[in-house]
Amino acid sequence: MEAGDEHLTAHELRARIEEQRALRATLINDRATADNEVAEARERQRLRRELEKERYANAAVRGEVLSLRGQRRTIDNDLAENMPGAPRPTEQKRPPSSSALAKSTVTYASNVAKHEFVWEVQGLSWLEQQLTQEGRECTNSNIFQVDPTDGYSTYMLVFSPRGGSLKHKTDDRFEMFDDDLCGTLALIRTADNYGTNLCYRFFV
């Protein structure tokens, strides 16, 4: 009982009861509206994930197209022996001379691709709770490409605030690693049959 109810007349009490009943009907409608809003929010979240997956798939296909076009240009320019993925050492030799020092140079840095990627994670204080709600232990960046002529030169960053599992929900091409691996920050490359050589730095 609220303070002051003991001083109300029977007529006033009946009026208060009707007010509360009317309020309850309004609140029930508000609850139904809130339920619909939650359902719509979940659907938007699902659609965002689906949109991301489609974008990832298109990025992969786009990378393959660029790689094939790069191979075509390399072949047209008669540079097939220097195609990315199959580097061969080049030798530079001087004509032999009895009085000159013989020299041979081998270089392995002619086909090095460089790229800088900035990934910003906002709202770190909410990240763990959000990951728990989504049922995973890490978040991941968008896919980015280092060498536009190589369709397999695509990467992503994965971050786990508690150093937990690095298994993430995204393109299956980035899932080929040990599920038991744990850590805080990892660079993951798209799966292929040949691999590559990497030299990278993290600045946090």
mmCIF file with all atom_site columns, C-alpha atoms in Angstrom, residues 1-6 16 20:
data_model
loop_
_atom_site.group_PDB
_atom_site.id
_atom_site.type_symbol
_atom_site.label_atom_id
_atom_site.label_alt_id
_atom_site.label_comp_id
_atom_site.label_asym_id
_atom_site.label_entity_id
_atom_site.label_seq_id
_atom_site.pdbx_PDB_ins_code
_atom_site.Cartn_x
_atom_site.Cartn_y
_atom_site.Cartn_z
_atom_site.occupancy
_atom_site.B_iso_or_equiv
_atom_site.pdbx_formal_charge
_atom_site.auth_seq_id
_atom_site.auth_comp_id
_atom_site.auth_asym_id
_atom_site.auth_atom_id
_atom_site.pdbx_PDB_model_num
ATOM 1 C CA . MET A 1 1  ? 0.000  0.000 0.000   1.00 0.00 ? 1  MET A CA 1
ATOM 2 C CA . GLU A 1 2  ? 1.287  3.413 -0.903  1.00 0.00 ? 2  GLU A CA 1
ATOM 3 C CA . ALA A 1 3  ? 1.362  6.218 1.578   1.00 0.00 ? 3  ALA A CA 1
ATOM 4 C CA . GLY A 1 4  ? -1.905 8.110 1.640   1.00 0.00 ? 4  GLY A CA 1
ATOM 5 C CA . ASP A 1 5  ? -4.087 5.270 0.366   1.00 0.00 ? 5  ASP A CA 1
ATOM 6 C CA . GLU A 1 6  ? -5.651 4.924 3.809   1.00 0.00 ? 6  GLU A CA 1
ATOM 7 C CA . ARG A 1 16 ? -7.160 4.434 -8.718  1.00 0.00 ? 16 ARG A CA 1
ATOM 8 C CA . GLN A 1 20 ? -3.720 0.950 -12.666 1.00 0.00 ? 20 GLN A CA 1
#
